[in-house]
Short mmCIF file of the C-alpha atoms (twelve columns), coordinates in Angstrom:
data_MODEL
# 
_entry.id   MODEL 
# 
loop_
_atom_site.group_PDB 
_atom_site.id 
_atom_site.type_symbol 
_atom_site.label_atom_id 
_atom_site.label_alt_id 
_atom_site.label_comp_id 
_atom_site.label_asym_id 
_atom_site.label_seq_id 
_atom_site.Cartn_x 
_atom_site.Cartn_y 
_atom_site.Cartn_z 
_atom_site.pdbx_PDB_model_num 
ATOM 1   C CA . UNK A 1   92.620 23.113 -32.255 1 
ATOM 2   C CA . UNK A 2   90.381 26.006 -31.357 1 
ATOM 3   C CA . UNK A 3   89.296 28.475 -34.098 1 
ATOM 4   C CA . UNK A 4   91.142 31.662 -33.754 1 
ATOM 5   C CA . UNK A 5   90.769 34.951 -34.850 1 
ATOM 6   C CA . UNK A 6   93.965 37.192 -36.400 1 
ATOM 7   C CA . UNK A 7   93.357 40.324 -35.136 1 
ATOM 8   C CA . UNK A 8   94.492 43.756 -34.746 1 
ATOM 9   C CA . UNK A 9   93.329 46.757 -32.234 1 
ATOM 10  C CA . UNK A 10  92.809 49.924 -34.192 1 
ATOM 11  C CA . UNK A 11  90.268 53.052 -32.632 1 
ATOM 12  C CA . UNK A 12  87.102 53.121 -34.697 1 
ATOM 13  C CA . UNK A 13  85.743 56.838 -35.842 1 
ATOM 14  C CA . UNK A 14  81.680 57.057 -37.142 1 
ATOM 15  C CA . UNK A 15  79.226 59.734 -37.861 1 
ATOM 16  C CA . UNK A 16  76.831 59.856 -36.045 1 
ATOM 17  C CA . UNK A 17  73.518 62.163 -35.658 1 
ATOM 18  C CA . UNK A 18  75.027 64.326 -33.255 1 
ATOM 19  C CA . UNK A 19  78.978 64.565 -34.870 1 
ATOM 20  C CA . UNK A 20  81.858 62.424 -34.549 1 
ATOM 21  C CA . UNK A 21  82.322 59.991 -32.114 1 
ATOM 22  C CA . UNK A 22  85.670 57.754 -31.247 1 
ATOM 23  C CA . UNK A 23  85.138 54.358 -30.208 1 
ATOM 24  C CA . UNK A 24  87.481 52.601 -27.572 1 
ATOM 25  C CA . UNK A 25  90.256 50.211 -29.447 1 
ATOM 26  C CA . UNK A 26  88.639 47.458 -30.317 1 
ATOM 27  C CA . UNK A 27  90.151 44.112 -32.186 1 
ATOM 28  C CA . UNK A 28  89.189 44.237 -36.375 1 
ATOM 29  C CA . UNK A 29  88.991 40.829 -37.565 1 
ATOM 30  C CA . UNK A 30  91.956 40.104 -40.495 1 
ATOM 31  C CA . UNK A 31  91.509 36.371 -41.239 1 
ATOM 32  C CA . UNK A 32  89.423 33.665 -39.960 1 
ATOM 33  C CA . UNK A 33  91.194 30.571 -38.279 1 
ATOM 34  C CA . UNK A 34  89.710 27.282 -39.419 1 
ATOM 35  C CA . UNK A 35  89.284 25.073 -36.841 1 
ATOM 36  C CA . UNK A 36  90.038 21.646 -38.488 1 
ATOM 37  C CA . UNK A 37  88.899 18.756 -36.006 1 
ATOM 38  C CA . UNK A 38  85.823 19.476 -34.979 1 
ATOM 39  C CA . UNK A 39  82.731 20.957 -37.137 1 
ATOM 40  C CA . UNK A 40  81.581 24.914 -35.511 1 
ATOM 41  C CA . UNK A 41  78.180 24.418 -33.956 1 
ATOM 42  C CA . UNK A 42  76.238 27.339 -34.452 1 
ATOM 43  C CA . UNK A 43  75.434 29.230 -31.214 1 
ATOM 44  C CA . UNK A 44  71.388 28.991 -30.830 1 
ATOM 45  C CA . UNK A 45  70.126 32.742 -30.628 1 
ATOM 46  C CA . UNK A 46  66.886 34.160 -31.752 1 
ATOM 47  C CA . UNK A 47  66.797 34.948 -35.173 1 
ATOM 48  C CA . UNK A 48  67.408 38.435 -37.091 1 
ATOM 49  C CA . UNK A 49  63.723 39.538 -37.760 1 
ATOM 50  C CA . UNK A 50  64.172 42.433 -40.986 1 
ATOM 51  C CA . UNK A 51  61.808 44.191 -42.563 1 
ATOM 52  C CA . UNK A 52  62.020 44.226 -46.607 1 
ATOM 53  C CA . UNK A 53  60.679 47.577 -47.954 1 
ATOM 54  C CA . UNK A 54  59.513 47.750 -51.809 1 
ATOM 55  C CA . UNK A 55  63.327 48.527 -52.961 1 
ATOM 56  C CA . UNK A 56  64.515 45.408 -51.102 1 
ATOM 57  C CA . UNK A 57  61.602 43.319 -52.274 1 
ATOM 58  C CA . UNK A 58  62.321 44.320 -55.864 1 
ATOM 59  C CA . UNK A 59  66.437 44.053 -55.625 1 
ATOM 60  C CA . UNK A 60  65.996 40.677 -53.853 1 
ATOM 61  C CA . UNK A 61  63.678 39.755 -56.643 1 
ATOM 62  C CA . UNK A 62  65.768 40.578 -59.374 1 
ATOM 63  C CA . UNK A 63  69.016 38.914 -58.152 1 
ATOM 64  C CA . UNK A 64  67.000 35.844 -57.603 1 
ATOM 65  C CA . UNK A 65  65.488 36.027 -60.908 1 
ATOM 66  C CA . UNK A 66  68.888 36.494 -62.200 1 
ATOM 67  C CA . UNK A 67  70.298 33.710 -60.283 1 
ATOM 68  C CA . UNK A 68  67.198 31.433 -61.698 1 
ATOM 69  C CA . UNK A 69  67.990 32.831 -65.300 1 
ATOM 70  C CA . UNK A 70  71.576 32.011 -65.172 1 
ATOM 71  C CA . UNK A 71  71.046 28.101 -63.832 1 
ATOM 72  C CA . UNK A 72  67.908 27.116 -65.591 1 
ATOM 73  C CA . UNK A 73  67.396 25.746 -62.201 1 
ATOM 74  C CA . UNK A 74  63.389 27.602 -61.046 1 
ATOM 75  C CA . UNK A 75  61.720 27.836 -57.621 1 
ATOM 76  C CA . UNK A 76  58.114 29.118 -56.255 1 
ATOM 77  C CA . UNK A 77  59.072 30.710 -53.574 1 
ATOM 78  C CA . UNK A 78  59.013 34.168 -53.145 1 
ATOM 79  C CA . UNK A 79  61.211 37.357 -51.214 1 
ATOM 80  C CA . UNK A 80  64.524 36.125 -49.740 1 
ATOM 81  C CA . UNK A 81  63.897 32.572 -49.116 1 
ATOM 82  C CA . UNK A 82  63.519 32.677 -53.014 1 
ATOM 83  C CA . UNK A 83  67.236 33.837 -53.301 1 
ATOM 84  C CA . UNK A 84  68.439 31.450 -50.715 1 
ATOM 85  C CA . UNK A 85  66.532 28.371 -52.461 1 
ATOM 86  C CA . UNK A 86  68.285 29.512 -55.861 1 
ATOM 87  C CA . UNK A 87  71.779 29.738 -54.400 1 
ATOM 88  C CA . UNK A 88  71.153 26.384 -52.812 1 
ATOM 89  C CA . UNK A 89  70.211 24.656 -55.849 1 
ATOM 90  C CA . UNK A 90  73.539 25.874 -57.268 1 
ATOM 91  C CA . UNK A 91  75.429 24.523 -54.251 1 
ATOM 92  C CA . UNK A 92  73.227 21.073 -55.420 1 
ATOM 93  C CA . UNK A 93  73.898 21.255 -58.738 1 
ATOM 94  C CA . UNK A 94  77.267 22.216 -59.422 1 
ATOM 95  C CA . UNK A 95  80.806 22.345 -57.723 1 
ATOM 96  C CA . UNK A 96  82.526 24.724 -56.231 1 
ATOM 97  C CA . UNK A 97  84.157 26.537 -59.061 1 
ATOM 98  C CA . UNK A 98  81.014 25.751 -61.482 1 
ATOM 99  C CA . UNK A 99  79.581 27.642 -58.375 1 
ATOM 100 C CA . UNK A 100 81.474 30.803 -58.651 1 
ATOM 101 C CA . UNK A 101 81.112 31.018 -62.417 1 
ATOM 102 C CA . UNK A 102 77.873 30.961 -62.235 1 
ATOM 103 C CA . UNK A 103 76.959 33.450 -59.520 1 
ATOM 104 C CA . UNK A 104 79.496 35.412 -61.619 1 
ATOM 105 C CA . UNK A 105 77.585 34.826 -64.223 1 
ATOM 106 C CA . UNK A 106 74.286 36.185 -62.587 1 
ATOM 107 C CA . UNK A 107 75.954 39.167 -61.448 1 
ATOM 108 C CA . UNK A 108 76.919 39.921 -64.891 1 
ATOM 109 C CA . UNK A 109 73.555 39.691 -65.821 1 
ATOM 110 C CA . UNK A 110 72.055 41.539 -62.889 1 
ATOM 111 C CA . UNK A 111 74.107 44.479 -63.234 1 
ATOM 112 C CA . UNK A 112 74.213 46.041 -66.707 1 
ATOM 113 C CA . UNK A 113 77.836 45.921 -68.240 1 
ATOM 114 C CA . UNK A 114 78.153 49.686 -69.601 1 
ATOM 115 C CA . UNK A 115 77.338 50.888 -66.315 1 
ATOM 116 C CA . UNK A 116 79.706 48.483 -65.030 1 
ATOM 117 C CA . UNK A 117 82.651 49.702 -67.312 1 
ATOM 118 C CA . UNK A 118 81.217 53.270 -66.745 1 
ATOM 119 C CA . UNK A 119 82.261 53.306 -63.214 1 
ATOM 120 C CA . UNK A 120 85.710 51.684 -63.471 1 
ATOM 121 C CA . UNK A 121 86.702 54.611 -65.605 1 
ATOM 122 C CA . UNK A 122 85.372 57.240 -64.100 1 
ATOM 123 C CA . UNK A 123 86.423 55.921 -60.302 1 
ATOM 124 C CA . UNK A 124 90.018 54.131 -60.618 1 
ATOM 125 C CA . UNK A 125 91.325 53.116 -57.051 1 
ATOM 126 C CA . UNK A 126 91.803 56.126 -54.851 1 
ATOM 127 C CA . UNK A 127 91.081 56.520 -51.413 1 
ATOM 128 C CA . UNK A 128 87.670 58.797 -52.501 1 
ATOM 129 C CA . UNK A 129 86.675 55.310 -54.495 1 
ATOM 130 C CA . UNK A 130 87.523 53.402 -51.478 1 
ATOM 131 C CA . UNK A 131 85.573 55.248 -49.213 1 
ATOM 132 C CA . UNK A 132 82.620 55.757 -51.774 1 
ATOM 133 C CA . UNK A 133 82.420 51.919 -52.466 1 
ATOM 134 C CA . UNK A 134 82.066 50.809 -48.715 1 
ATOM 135 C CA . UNK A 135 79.510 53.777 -48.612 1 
ATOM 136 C CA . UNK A 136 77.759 52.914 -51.223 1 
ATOM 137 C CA . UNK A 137 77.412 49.301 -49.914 1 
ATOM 138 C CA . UNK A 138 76.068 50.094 -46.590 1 
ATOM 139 C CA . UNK A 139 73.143 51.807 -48.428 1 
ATOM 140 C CA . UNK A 140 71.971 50.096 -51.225 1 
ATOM 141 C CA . UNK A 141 72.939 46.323 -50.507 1 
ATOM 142 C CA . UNK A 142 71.601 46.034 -46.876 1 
ATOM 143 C CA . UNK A 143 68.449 43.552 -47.948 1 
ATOM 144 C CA . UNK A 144 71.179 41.211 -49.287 1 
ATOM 145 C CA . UNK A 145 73.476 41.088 -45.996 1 
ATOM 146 C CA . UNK A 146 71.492 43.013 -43.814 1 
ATOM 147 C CA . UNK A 147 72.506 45.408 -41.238 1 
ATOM 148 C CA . UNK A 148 76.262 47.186 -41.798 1 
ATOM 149 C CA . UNK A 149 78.233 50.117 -41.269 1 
ATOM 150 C CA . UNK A 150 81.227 51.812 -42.557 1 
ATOM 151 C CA . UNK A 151 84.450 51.915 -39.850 1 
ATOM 152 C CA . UNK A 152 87.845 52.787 -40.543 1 
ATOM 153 C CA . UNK A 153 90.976 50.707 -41.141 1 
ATOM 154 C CA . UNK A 154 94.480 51.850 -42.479 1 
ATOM 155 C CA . UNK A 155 95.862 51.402 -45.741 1 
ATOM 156 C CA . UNK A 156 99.044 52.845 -46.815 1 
ATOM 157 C CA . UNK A 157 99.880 53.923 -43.734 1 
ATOM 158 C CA . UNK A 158 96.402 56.436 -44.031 1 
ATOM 159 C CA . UNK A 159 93.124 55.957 -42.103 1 
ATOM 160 C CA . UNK A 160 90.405 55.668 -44.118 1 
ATOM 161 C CA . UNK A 161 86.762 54.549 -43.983 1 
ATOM 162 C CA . UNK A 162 86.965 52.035 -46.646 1 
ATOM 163 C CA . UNK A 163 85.678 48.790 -44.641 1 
ATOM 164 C CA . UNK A 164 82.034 47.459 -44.118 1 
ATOM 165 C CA . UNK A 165 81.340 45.248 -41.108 1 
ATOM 166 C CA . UNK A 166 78.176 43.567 -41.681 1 
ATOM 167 C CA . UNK A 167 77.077 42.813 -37.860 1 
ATOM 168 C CA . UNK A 168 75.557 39.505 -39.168 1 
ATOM 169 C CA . UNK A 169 75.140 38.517 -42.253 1 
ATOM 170 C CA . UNK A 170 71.725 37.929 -43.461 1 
ATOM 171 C CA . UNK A 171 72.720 34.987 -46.058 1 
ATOM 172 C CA . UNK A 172 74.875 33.163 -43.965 1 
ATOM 173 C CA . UNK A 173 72.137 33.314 -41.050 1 
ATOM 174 C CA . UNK A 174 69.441 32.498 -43.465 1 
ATOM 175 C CA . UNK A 175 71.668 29.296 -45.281 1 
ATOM 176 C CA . UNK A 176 74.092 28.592 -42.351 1 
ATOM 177 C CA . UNK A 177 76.337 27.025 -44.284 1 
ATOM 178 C CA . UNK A 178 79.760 27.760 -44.698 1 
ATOM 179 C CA . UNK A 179 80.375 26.383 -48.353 1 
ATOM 180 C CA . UNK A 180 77.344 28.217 -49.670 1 
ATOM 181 C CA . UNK A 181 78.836 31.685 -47.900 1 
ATOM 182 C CA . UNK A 182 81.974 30.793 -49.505 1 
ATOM 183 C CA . UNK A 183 81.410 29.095 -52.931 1 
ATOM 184 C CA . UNK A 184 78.069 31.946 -53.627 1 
ATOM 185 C CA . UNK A 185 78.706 35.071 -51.856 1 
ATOM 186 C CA . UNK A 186 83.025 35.723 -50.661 1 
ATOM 187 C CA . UNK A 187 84.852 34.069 -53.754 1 
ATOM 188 C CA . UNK A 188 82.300 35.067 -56.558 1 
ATOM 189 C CA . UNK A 189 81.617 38.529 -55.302 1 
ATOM 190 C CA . UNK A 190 85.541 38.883 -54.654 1 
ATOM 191 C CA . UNK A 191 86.137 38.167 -57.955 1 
ATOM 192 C CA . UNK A 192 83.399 40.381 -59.690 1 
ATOM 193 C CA . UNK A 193 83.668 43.321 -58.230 1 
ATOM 194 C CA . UNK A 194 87.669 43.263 -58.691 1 
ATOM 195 C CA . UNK A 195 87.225 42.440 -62.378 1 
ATOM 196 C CA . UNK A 196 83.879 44.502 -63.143 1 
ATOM 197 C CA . UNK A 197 84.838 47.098 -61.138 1 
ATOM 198 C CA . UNK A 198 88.861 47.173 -60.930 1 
ATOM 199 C CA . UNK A 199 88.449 47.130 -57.234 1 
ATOM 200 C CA . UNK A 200 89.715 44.630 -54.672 1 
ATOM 201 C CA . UNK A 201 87.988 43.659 -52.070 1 
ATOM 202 C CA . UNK A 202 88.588 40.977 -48.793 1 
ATOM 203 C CA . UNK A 203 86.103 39.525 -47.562 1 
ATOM 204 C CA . UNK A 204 86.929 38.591 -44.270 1 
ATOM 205 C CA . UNK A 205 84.017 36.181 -42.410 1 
ATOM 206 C CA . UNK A 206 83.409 35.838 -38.934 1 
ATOM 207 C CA . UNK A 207 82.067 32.064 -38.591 1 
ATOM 208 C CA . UNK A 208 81.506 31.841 -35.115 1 
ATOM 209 C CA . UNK A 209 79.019 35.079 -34.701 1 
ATOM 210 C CA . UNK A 210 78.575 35.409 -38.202 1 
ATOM 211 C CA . UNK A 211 80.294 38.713 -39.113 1 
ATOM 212 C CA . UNK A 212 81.741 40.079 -41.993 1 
ATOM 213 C CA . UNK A 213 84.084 42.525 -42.733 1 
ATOM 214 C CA . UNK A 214 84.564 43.867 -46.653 1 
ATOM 215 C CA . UNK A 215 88.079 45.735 -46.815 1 
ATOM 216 C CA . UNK A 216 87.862 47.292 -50.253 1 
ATOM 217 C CA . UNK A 217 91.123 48.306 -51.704 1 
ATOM 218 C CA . UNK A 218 92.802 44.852 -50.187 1 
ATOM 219 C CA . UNK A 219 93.608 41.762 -52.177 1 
ATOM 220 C CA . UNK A 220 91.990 38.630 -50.109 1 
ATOM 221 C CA . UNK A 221 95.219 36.742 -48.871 1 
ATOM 222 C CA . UNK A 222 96.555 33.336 -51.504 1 
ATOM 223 C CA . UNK A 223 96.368 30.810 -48.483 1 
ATOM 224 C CA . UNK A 224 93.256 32.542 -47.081 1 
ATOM 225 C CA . UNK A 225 91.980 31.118 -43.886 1 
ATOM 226 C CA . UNK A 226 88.403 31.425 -44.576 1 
ATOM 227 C CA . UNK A 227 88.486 28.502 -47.032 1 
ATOM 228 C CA . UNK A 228 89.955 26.078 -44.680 1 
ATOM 229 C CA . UNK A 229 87.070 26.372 -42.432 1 
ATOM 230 C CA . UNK A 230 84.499 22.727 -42.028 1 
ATOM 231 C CA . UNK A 231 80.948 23.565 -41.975 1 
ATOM 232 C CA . UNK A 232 78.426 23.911 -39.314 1 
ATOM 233 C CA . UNK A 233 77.162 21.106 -37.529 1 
ATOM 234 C CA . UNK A 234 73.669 21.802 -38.062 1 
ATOM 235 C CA . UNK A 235 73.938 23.040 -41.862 1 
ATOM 236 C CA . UNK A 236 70.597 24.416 -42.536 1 
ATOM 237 C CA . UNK A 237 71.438 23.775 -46.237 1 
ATOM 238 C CA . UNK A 238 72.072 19.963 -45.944 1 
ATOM 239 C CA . UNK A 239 69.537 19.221 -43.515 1 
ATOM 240 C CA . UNK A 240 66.654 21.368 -45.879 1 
ATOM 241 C CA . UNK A 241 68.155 21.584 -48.916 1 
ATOM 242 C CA . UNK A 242 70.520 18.214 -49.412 1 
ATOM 243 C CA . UNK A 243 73.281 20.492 -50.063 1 
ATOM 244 C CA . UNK A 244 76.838 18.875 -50.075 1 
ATOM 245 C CA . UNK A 245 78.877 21.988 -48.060 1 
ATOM 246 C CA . UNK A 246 82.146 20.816 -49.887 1 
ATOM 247 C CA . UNK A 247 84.623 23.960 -50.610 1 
# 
């Protein structure tokens, strides 16, 4: 069976340098199909070349640090590939829920609790904290999953701007490996962010061009599509990293 994508067409409404602009109705992804028979094979393009400035360098630094601190597991590289070698010696090391707990655990450790609790008082669930939160994330968390924009979606019957479509996503690209964007980055960062923050958030990937959406103020779904999907065919983590892609 083919992998299909749940869709629904909405008009899309962005800021841009010279005003507002309205986008023809285009499809927004809700749920990923798995395709169970057959493994995706990941469509050969050139890579995403990006350019880490000195707040990247130093953000992707400390979450890898973090990562390292958590595990006990240490690696010599540096920049990125440094993060990506961490999260795939979890993916090694542990199973999937150790997984989770443990990039939970990082985050914790990354991000300082009080400021944490801070902002969960001081910004319960509106549509403002909606809209602030996918802001915020296109901004400061673009040298994690690399280029992204805030577009609009409804909730409540309202249109807000409270989702981020990351146009592909730099760890998935750099791993490509679907149990590693699933058991280190969707479920843990799901979970986190709703508990630290008091914020739900879906994470809704795109496996086939390797798209994300984040809807914040949306519960991911119990029988969520996503987690039924089989890894790539040419796993970059299994072939470089002897990672086991179970979910």
């Amino acid at each position: 069976m083919d992998a299909k994508l749940v869709t629904q067409h909405r008009s899309h409404v962005w800021a841009g340098k010279r005003g507002m602009h309205k986008l023809r109705s285009s499809p927004s992804i809700l749920a990923v199909l798995a395709r169970p028979a057959d493994n995706l094979t990941l469509v050969k393009e050139t890579p995403s070349l990006l350019t880490d400035n000195w707040f990247d360098r130093i953000a992707i630094n400390h979450l890898s640090q973090s990562v390292q601190a958590t595990t006990g597991l240490r690696n010599s590289k540096s920049g990125y590939e440094s993060l990506v070698e961490a999260a795939a010696m979890v993916s090694r090391n542990f199973d999937p829920i150790q997984q989770c707990e443990l990039v939970i655990a990082a985050l914790n450790k990354a991000f300082p609790s009080p400021i944490l609790s801070l902002i969960r008082t001081l910004m319960p669930q509106s549509k403002f904290t909606r809209e602030y939160f996918a802001a915020f994330t296109t901004l400061f968390f673009a040298w994690l999953v690399g280029p992204c924009k805030v577009i609009e979606s409804e909730i409540n019957g309202r249109r807000e701007k409270n989702v981020v479509h990351i146009k592909k996503c730099r760890f998935l690209e750099e791993s490509n490996c679907v149990g590693m964007c699933l058991n280190l980055c969707k479920n843990p960062s799901q979970k986190f962010i709703k508990d630290s923050l008091g914020m739900p958030v879906n994470m809704v990937p795109n496996f086939d061009d390797m798209s994300c959406q984040m809807i914040f103020g949306q519960d991911p779904p119990r029988d969520d599509p996503a987690l039924k999907q089989p890894c790539y065919k040419l796993c970059k983590a299994k072939k470089n990293h002897s990672v086991n892609c179970s979910i």
